[in-house]
Short mmCIF file of C-alpha atoms in Angstrom, two decimals:
data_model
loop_
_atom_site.label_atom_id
_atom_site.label_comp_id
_atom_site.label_asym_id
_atom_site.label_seq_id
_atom_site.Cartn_x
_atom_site.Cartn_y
_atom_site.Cartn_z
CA UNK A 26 -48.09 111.14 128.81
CA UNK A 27 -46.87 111.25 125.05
CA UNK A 28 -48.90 109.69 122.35
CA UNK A 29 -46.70 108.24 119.96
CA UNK A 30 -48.30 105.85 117.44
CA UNK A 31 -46.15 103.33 115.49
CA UNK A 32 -47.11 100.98 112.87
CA UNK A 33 -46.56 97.53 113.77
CA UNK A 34 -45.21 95.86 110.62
CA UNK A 35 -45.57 92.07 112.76
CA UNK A 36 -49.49 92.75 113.07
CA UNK A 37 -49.79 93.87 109.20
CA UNK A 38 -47.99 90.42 108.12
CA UNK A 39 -49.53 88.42 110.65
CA UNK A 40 -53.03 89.55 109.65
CA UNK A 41 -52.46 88.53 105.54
CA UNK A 42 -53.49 84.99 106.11
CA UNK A 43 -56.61 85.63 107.40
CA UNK A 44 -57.40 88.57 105.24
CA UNK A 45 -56.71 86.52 101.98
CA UNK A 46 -59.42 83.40 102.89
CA UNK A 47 -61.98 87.09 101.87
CA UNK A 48 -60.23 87.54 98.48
CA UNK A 49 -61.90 84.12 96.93
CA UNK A 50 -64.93 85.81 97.56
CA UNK A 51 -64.47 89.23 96.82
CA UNK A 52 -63.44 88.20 93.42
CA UNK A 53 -66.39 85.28 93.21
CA UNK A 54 -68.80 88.39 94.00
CA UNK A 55 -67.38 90.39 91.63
CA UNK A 56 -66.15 88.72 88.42
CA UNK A 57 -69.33 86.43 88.77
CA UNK A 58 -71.45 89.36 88.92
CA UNK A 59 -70.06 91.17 86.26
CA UNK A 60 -70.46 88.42 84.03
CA UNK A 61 -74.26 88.81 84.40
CA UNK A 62 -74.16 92.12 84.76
CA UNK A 63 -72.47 91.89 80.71
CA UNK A 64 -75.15 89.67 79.54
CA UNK A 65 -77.67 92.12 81.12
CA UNK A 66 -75.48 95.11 79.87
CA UNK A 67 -76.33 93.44 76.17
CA UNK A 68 -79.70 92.51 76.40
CA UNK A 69 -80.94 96.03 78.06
CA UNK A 70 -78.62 98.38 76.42
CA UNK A 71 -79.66 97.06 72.98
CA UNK A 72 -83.35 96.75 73.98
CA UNK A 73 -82.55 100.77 75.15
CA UNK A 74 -81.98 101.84 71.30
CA UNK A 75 -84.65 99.69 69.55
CA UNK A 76 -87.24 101.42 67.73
CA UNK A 77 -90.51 99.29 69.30
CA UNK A 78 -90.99 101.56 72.35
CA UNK A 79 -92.47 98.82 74.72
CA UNK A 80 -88.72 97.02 74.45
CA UNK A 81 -87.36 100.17 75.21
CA UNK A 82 -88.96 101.86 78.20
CA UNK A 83 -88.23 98.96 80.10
CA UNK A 84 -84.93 98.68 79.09
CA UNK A 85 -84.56 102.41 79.74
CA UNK A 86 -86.50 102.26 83.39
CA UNK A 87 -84.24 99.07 84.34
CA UNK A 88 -81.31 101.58 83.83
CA UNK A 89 -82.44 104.58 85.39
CA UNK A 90 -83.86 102.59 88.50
CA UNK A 91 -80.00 101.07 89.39
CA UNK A 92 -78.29 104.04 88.35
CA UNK A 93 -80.33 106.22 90.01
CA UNK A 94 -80.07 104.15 93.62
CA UNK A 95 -77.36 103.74 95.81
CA UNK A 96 -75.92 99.87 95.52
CA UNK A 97 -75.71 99.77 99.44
CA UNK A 98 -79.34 100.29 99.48
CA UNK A 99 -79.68 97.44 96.49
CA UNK A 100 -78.05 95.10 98.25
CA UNK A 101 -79.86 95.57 101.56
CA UNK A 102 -83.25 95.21 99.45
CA UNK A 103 -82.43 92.15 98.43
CA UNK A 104 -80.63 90.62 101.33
CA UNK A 105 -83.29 91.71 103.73
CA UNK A 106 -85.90 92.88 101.73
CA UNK A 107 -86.70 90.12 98.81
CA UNK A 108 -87.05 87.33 101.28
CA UNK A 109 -90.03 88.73 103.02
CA UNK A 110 -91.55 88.74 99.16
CA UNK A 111 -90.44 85.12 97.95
CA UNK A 112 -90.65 83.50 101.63
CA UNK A 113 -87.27 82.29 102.12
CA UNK A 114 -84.06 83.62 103.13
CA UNK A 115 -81.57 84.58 100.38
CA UNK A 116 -77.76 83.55 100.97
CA UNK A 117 -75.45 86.46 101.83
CA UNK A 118 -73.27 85.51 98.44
CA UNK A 119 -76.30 85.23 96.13
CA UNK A 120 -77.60 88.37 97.43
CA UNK A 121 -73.95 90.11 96.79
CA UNK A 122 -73.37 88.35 93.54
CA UNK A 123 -77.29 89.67 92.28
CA UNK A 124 -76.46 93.43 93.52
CA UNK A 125 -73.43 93.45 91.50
CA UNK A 126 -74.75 91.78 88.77
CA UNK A 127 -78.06 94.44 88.70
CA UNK A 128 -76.01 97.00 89.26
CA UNK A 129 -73.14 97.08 86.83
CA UNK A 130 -75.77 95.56 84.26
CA UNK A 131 -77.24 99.45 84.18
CA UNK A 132 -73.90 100.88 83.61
CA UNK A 133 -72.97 98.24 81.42
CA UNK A 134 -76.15 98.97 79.37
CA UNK A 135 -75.11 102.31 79.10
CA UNK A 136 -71.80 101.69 77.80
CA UNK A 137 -73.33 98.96 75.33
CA UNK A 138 -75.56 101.87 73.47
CA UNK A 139 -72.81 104.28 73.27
CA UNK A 140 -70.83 102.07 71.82
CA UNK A 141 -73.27 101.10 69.49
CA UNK A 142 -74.33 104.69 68.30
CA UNK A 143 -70.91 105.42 67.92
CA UNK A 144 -70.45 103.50 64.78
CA UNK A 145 -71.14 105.26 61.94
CA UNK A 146 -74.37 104.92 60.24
CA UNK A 147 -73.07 104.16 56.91
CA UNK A 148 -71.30 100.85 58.45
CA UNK A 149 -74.95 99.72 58.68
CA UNK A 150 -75.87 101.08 55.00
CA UNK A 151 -72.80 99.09 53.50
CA UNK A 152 -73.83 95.84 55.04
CA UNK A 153 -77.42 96.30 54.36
CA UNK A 154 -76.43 97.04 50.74
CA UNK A 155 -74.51 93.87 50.22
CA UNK A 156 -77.77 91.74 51.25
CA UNK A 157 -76.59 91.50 54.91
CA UNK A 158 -79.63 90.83 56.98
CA UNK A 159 -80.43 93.27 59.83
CA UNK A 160 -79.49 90.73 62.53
CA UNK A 161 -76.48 89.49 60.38
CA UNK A 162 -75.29 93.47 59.87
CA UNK A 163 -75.33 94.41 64.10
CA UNK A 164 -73.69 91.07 64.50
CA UNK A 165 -70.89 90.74 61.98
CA UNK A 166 -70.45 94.30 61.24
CA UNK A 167 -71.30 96.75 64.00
CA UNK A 168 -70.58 94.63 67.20
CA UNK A 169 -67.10 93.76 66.72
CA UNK A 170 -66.00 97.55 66.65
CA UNK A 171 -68.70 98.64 68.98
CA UNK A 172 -66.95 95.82 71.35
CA UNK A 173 -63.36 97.24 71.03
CA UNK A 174 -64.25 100.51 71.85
CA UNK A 175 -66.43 99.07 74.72
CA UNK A 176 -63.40 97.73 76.09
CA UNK A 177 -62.23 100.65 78.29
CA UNK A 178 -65.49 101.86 79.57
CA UNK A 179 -66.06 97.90 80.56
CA UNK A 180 -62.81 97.99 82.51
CA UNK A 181 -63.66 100.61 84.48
CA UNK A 182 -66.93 99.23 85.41
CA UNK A 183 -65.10 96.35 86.52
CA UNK A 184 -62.97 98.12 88.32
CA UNK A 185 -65.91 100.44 90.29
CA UNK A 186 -67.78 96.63 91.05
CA UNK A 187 -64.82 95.36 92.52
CA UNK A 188 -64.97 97.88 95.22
CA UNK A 189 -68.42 98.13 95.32
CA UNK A 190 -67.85 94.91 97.35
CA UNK A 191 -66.77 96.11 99.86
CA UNK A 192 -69.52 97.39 101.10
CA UNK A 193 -70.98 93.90 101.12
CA UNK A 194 -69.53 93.46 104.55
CA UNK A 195 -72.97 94.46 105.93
CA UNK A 196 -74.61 91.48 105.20
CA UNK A 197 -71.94 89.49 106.27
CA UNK A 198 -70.46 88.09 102.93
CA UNK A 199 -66.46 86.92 104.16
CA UNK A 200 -65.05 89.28 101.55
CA UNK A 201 -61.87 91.45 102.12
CA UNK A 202 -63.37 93.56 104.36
CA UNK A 203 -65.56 91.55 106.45
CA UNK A 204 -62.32 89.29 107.19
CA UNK A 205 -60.42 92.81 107.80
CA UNK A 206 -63.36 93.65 110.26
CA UNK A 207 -63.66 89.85 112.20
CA UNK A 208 -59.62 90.15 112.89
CA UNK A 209 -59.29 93.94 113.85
CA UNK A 210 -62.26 93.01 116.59
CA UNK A 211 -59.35 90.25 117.98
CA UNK A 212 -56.80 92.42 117.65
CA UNK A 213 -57.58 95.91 118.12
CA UNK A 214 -55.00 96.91 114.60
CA UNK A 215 -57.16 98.60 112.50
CA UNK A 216 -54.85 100.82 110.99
CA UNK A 217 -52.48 97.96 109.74
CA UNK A 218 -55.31 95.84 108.94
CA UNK A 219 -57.18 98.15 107.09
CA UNK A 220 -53.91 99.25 105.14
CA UNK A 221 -53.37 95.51 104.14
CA UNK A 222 -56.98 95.51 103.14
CA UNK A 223 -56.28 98.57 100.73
CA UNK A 224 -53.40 97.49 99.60
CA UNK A 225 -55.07 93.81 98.48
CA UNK A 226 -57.70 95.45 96.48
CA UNK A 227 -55.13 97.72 94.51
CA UNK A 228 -52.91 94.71 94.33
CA UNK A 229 -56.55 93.71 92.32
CA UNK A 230 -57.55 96.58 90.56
CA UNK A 231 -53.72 97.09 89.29
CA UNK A 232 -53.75 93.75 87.38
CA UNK A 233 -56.76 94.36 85.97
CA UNK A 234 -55.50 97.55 84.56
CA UNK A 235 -52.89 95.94 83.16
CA UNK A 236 -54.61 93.00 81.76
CA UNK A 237 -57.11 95.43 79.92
CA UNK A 238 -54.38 97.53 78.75
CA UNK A 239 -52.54 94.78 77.06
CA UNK A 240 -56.10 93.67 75.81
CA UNK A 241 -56.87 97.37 74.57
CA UNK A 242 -53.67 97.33 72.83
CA UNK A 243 -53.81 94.20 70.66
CA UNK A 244 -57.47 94.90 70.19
CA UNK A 245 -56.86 98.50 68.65
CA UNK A 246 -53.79 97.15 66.55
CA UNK A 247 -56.55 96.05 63.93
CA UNK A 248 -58.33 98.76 63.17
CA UNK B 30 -84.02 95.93 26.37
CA UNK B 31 -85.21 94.83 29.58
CA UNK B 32 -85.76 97.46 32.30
CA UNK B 33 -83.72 96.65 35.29
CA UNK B 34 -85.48 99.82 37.32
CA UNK B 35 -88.82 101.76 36.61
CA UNK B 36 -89.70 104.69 38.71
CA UNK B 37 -92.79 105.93 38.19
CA UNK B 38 -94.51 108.89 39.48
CA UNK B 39 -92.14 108.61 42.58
CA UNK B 40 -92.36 110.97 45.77
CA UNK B 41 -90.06 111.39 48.45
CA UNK B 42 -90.44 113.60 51.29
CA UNK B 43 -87.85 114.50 54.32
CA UNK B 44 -90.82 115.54 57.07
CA UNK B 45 -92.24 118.72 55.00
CA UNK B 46 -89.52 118.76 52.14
CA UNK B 47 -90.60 117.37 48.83
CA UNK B 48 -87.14 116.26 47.93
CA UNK B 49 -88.02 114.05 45.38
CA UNK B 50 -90.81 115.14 43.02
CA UNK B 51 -92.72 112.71 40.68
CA UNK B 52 -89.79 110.92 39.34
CA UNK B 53 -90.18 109.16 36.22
CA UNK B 54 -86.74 107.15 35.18
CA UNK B 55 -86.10 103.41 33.80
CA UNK B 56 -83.06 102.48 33.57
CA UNK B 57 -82.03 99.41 31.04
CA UNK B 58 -79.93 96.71 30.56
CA UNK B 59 -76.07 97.43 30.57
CA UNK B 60 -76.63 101.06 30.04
CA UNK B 61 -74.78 103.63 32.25
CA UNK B 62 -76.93 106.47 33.72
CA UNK B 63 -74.90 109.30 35.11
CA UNK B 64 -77.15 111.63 37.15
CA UNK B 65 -75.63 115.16 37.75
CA UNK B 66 -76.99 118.32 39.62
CA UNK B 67 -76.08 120.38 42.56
CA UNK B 68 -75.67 119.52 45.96
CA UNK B 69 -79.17 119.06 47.85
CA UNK B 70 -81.45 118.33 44.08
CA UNK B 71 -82.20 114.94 45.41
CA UNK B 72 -79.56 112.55 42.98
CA UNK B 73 -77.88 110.56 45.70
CA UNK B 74 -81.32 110.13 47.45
CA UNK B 75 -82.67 108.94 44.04
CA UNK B 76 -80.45 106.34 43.71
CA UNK B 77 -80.88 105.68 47.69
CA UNK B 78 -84.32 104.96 46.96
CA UNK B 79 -83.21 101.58 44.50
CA UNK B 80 -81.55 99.80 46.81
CA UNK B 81 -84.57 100.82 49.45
CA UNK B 82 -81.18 102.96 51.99
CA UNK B 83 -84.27 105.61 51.54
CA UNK B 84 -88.11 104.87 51.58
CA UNK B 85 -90.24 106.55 49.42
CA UNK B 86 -93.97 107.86 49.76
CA UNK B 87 -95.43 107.38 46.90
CA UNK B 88 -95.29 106.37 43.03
CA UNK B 89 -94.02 103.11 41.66
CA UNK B 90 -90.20 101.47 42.12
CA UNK B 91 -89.89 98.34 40.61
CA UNK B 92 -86.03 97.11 40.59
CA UNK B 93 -84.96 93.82 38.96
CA UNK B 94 -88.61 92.58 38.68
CA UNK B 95 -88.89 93.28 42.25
CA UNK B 96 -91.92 95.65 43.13
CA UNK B 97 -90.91 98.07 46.30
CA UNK B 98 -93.76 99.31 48.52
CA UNK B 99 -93.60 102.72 49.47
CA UNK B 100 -92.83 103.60 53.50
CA UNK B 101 -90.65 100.24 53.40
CA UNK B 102 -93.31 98.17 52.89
CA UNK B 103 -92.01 95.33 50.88
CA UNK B 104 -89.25 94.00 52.51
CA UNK B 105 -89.01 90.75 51.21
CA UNK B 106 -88.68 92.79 47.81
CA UNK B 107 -86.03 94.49 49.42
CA UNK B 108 -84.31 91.67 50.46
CA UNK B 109 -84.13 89.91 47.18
CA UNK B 110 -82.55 93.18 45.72
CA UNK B 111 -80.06 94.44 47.64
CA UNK B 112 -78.40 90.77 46.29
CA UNK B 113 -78.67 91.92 42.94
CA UNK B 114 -77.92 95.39 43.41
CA UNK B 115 -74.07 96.62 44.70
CA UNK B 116 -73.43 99.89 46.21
CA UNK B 117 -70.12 102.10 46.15
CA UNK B 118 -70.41 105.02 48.78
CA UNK B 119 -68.87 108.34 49.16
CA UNK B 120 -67.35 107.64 52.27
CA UNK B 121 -66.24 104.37 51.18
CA UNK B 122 -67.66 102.49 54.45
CA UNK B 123 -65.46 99.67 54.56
CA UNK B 124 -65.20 97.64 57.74
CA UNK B 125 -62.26 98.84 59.87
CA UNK B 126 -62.17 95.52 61.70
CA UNK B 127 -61.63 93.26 58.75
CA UNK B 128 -59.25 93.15 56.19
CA UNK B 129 -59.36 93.83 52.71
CA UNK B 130 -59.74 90.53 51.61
CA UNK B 131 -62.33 89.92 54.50
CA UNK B 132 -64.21 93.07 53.54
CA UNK B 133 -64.86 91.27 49.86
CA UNK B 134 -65.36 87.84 51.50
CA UNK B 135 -67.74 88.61 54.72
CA UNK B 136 -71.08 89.14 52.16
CA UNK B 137 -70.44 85.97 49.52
CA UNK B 138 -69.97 84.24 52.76
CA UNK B 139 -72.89 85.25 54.75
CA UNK B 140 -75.66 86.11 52.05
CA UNK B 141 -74.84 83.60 49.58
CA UNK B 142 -73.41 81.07 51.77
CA UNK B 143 -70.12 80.59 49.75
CA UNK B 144 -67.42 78.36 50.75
CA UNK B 145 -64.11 79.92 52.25
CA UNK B 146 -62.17 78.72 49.43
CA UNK B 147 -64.97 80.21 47.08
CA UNK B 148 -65.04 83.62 48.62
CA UNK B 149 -61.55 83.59 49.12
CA UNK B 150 -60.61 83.03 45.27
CA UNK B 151 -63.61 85.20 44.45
CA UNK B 152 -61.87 88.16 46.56
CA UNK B 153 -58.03 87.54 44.86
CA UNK B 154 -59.28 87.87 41.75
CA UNK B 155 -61.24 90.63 41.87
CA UNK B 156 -58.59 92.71 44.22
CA UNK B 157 -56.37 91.71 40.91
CA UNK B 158 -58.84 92.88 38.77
CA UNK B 159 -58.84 96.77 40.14
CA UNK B 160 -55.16 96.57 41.00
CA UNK B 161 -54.30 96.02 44.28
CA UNK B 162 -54.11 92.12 44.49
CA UNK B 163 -50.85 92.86 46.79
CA UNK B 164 -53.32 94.53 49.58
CA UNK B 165 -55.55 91.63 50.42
CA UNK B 166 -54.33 91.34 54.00
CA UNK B 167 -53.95 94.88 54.81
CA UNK B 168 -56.68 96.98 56.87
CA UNK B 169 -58.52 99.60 55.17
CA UNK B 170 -56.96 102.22 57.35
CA UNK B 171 -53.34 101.36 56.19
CA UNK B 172 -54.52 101.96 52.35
CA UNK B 173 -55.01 105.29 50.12
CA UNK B 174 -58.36 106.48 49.83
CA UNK B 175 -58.25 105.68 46.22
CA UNK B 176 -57.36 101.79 47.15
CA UNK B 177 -60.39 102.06 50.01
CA UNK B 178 -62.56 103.25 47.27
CA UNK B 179 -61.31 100.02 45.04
CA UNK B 180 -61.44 97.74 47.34
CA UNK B 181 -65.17 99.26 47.82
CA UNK B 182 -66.16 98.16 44.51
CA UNK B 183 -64.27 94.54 44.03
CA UNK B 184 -66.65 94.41 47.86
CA UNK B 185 -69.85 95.47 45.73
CA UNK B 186 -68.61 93.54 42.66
CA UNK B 187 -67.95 90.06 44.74
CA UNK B 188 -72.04 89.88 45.12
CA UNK B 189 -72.19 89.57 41.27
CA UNK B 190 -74.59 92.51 41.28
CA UNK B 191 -76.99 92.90 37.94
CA UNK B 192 -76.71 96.72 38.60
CA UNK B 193 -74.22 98.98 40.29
CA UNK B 194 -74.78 102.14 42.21
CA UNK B 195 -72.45 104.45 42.87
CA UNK B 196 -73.01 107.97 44.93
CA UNK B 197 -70.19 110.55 44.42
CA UNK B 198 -67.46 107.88 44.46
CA UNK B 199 -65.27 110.37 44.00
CA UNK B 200 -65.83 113.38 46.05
CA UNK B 201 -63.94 112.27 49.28
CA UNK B 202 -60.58 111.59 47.26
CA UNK B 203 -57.90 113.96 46.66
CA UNK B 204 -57.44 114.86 43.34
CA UNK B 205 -54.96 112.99 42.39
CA UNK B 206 -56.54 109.52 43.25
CA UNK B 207 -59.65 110.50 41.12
CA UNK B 208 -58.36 108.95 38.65
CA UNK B 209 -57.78 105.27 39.59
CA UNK B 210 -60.93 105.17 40.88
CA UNK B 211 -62.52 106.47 37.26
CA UNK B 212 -60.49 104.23 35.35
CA UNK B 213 -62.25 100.67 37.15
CA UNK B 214 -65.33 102.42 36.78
CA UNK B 215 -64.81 103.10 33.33
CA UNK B 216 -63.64 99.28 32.82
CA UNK B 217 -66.91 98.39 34.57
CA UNK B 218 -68.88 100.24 31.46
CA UNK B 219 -66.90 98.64 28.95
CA UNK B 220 -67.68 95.41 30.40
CA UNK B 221 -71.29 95.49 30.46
CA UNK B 222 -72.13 96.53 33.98
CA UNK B 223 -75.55 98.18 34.36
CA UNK B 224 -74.51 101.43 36.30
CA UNK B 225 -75.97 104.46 38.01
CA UNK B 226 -73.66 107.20 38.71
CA UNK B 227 -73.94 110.18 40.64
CA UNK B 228 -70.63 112.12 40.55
CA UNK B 229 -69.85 115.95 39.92
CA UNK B 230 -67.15 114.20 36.94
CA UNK B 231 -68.28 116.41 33.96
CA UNK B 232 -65.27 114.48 31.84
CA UNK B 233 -66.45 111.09 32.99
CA UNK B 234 -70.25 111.45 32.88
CA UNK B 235 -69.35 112.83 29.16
CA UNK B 236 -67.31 110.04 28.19
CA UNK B 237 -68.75 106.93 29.84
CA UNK B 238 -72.16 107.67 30.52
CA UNK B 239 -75.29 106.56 27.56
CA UNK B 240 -77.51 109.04 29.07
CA UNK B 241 -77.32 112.06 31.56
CA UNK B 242 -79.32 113.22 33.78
CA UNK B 243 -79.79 116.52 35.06
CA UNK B 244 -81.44 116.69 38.80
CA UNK B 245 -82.78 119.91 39.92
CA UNK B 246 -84.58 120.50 43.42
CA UNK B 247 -85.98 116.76 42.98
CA UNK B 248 -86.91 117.33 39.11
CA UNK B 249 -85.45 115.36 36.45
CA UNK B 250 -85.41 118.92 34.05
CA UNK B 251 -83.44 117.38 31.44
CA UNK B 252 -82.11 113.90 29.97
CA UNK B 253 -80.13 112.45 27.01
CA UNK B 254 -77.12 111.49 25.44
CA UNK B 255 -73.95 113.21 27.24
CA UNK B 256 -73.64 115.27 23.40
CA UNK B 257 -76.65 116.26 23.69
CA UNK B 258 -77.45 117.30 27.21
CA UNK B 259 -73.80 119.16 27.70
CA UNK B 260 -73.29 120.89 24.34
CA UNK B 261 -76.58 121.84 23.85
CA UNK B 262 -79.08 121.77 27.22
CA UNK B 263 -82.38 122.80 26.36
CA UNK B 264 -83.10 123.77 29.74
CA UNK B 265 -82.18 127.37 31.29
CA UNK B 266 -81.64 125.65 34.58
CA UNK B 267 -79.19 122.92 32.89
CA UNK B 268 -77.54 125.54 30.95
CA UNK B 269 -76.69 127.46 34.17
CA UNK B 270 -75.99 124.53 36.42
CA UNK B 271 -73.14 123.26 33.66
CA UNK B 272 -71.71 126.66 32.57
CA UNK B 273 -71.17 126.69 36.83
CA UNK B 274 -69.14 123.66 36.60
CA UNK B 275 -67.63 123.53 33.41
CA UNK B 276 -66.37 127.10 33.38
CA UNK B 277 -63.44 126.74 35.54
#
């Protein structure tokens, strides 16, 4: 008997319907764990570079520990770890939302202090020499262009946690791929399913791009 | 005369390099100080030291009635005169991200908590005042390096400073820009500014400055008026550094 395999372009349609209920979460998980993972990225990345050393070596173990570890293994820690610690169970989108959020908050720390050291030092002399407080120097002075040329590095983070989702599937968030995985178990498609799935997150990532690019643009107009 | 800085006895070290070596220097009211020497004698970390960009180790700094501590100790002191005290840098250092007129209007604004419309006339007129009133809304990147360097100083100026420093303000131009920058420098003199000057400018130190001073490996070896100190040095080491830099 031959084997002849042919995509079925009726099962790839019919499947997008079911697939797309995961995208509200996929994107909750993400964006909403990003956005913590930025305001950790500040606080620990600046707390990396500051002179008092008891700020920094926790800043600087904080980063190394969720760098240094796969996210798969955060995320299983906390999902089915943490709740033996704190005595109740943790919700699947919590636990996906805190892995992202721990996670890219490392990177993002990283990307804060090179930013930061990569103005030049005489950015901070000029605004020290007009009176400028300390405080009022970083924030009026050195933050705005150690933001624009964050902006890159920051995309791609995004884009990296975005994906990292995926692998969320284990603990059984509804995300793209843990609808992908529910219908292919009806159906028996995996190849057109799972091509739908990839296509959905690129149809993701590629805006995102684009939005940053546009972003990047008018942002490095000024300067 | 009031003195607006006293050194006394002042030491500065880099780790294990004495680079500044029991200075004694005051400087007074409206007079222009023009401190020359060669590269690595310690001048622009002198005048680092006033406006407290460099700590010192030891000795006495006393700016504007304000006494510094050495290692940074006084920062409250420090505080109090970096408002009095303006700074124009060799590399300029304006803020990329603002423009010109924002450059001049972010410090009023923030340190001496001017209105807008305060800060905003105080930056017109002083962007008038060293020629380039028709920049104010231009980045710093689309101007010459001898309008950067201007706009530097109507920045520094727009603090109403009581004394102006200035570290080679002219070594990163091209030569032909030199000039502008001399020329609001010189009106700066004319007008009364207190100034301290380091600058390799042989032909402006001469001309503007009421005393010279000659720098050497963290020394002061020789002062006076600019007469004085470049027609007729009375020290072998200031003899040698100027007939290096005058002779071409």
């Amino acid at each position: 008997m031959e084997f002849q395999f042919q995509f079925d372009w009726q099962a790839a349609i019919d499947s997008i319907p079911f697939l797309l209920k995961g995208i509200p979460y996929t994107l909750l998980i993400s964006f909403g764990g990003l956005l913590i993972g930025f305001v950790l990225g500040i606080i620990f990345g600046l707390l990396s570079i500051n002179k008092k050393w008891f700020l920094r070596w926790p800043a600087t173990a904080y980063i190394e520990i969720f760098r240094g570890t796969p996210i798969l293994v955060q995320v299983l820690f906390i999902f089915y770890g943490l709740p033996d610690l704190i005595g109740s169970p943790i919700n699947p989108l919590t636990a996906g939302i805190a892995a992202i959020a721990l996670n890219s908050g490392a990177y993002i720390s990283e990307v804060v202090r090179g930013g930061v050291q990569s103005i030049d030092k005489g950015q901070t002399e000029a605004g020290l020499s007009l009176g400028l407080s300390r405080t009022q120097t970083f924030w009026s002075i050195i933050w705005p262009q150690a933001f624009r040329r964050m902006i890159p590095p920051l995309g791609n983070q995004a884009i990296v946690s975005i994906k990292d989702t995926s692998l969320f599937s284990v603990i059984g968030v509804g995300e793209l791929v843990r609808q992908g995985q529910i219908y292919i178990a009806n159906t028996f498609t995996a190849f057109e399913v799972y091509f739908v799935v990839a296509i959905l997150y690129l149809a993701i990532t590629l805006s995102l791009s684009l939005i940053l690019r546009l972003v990047e643009r008018r942002g490095l107009a000024s300067v | 005369m009031t003195h607006i800085v006293e050194m006394k006895g002042m030491n500065k070290y880099f780790g294990k390099l004495h680079v500044l070596k029991n200075i004694d220097l005051t400087v007074e009211q409206g007079e222009v100080v023009v401190i020359i020497g060669a590269s690595g004698s310690g001048k622009s970390t002198l005048i680092r030291c006033v406006n407290g960009l460099e700590e010192f180790e030891s000795g006495k700094l006393v700016v504007d009635g304000q006494a510094l501590a050495p290692k940074g100790g006084n920062q409250k002191a420090l505080t109090e005169i970096r408002k009095e005290v303006g700074m124009v840098f060799q590399q300029f250092n304006l803020f990329p991200h603002l423009t010109v007129k924002k450059n001049i209007m972010l410090a009023p604004m923030k340190v001496k908590s001017n209105s807008q419309v305060v800060a905003n006339a105080t930056a017109e007129r002083l962007l008038n005042r060293v020629g380039i009133g028709n920049q104010a809304d231009k980045y710093p990147s689309q101007l010459s390096g001898g309008q950067q360097q201007r706009v530097a100083i109507a920045r520094a100026l727009a603090m109403e400073p009581r004394l102006m420093l200035f570290d080679e303000p002219t070594s990163a131009l091209d030569p032909e820009m030199i000039g502008e920058v001399l020329d609001v420098m010189r009106e700066l003199a004319k007008e009364g500014m207190t100034m301290m000057v380091v600058t390799h400018e042989m032909g402006f130190a001469r001309e503007v400055a009421d005393r010279v001073i000659y720098i050497h490996e963290g020394q002061i070896v020789e002062q006076g008026k600019p007469d004085d100190v470049f027609d007729n040095p009375q020290n072998e080491r200031t003899q040698a550094f100027l007939s290096r830099v005058l002779a071409h």
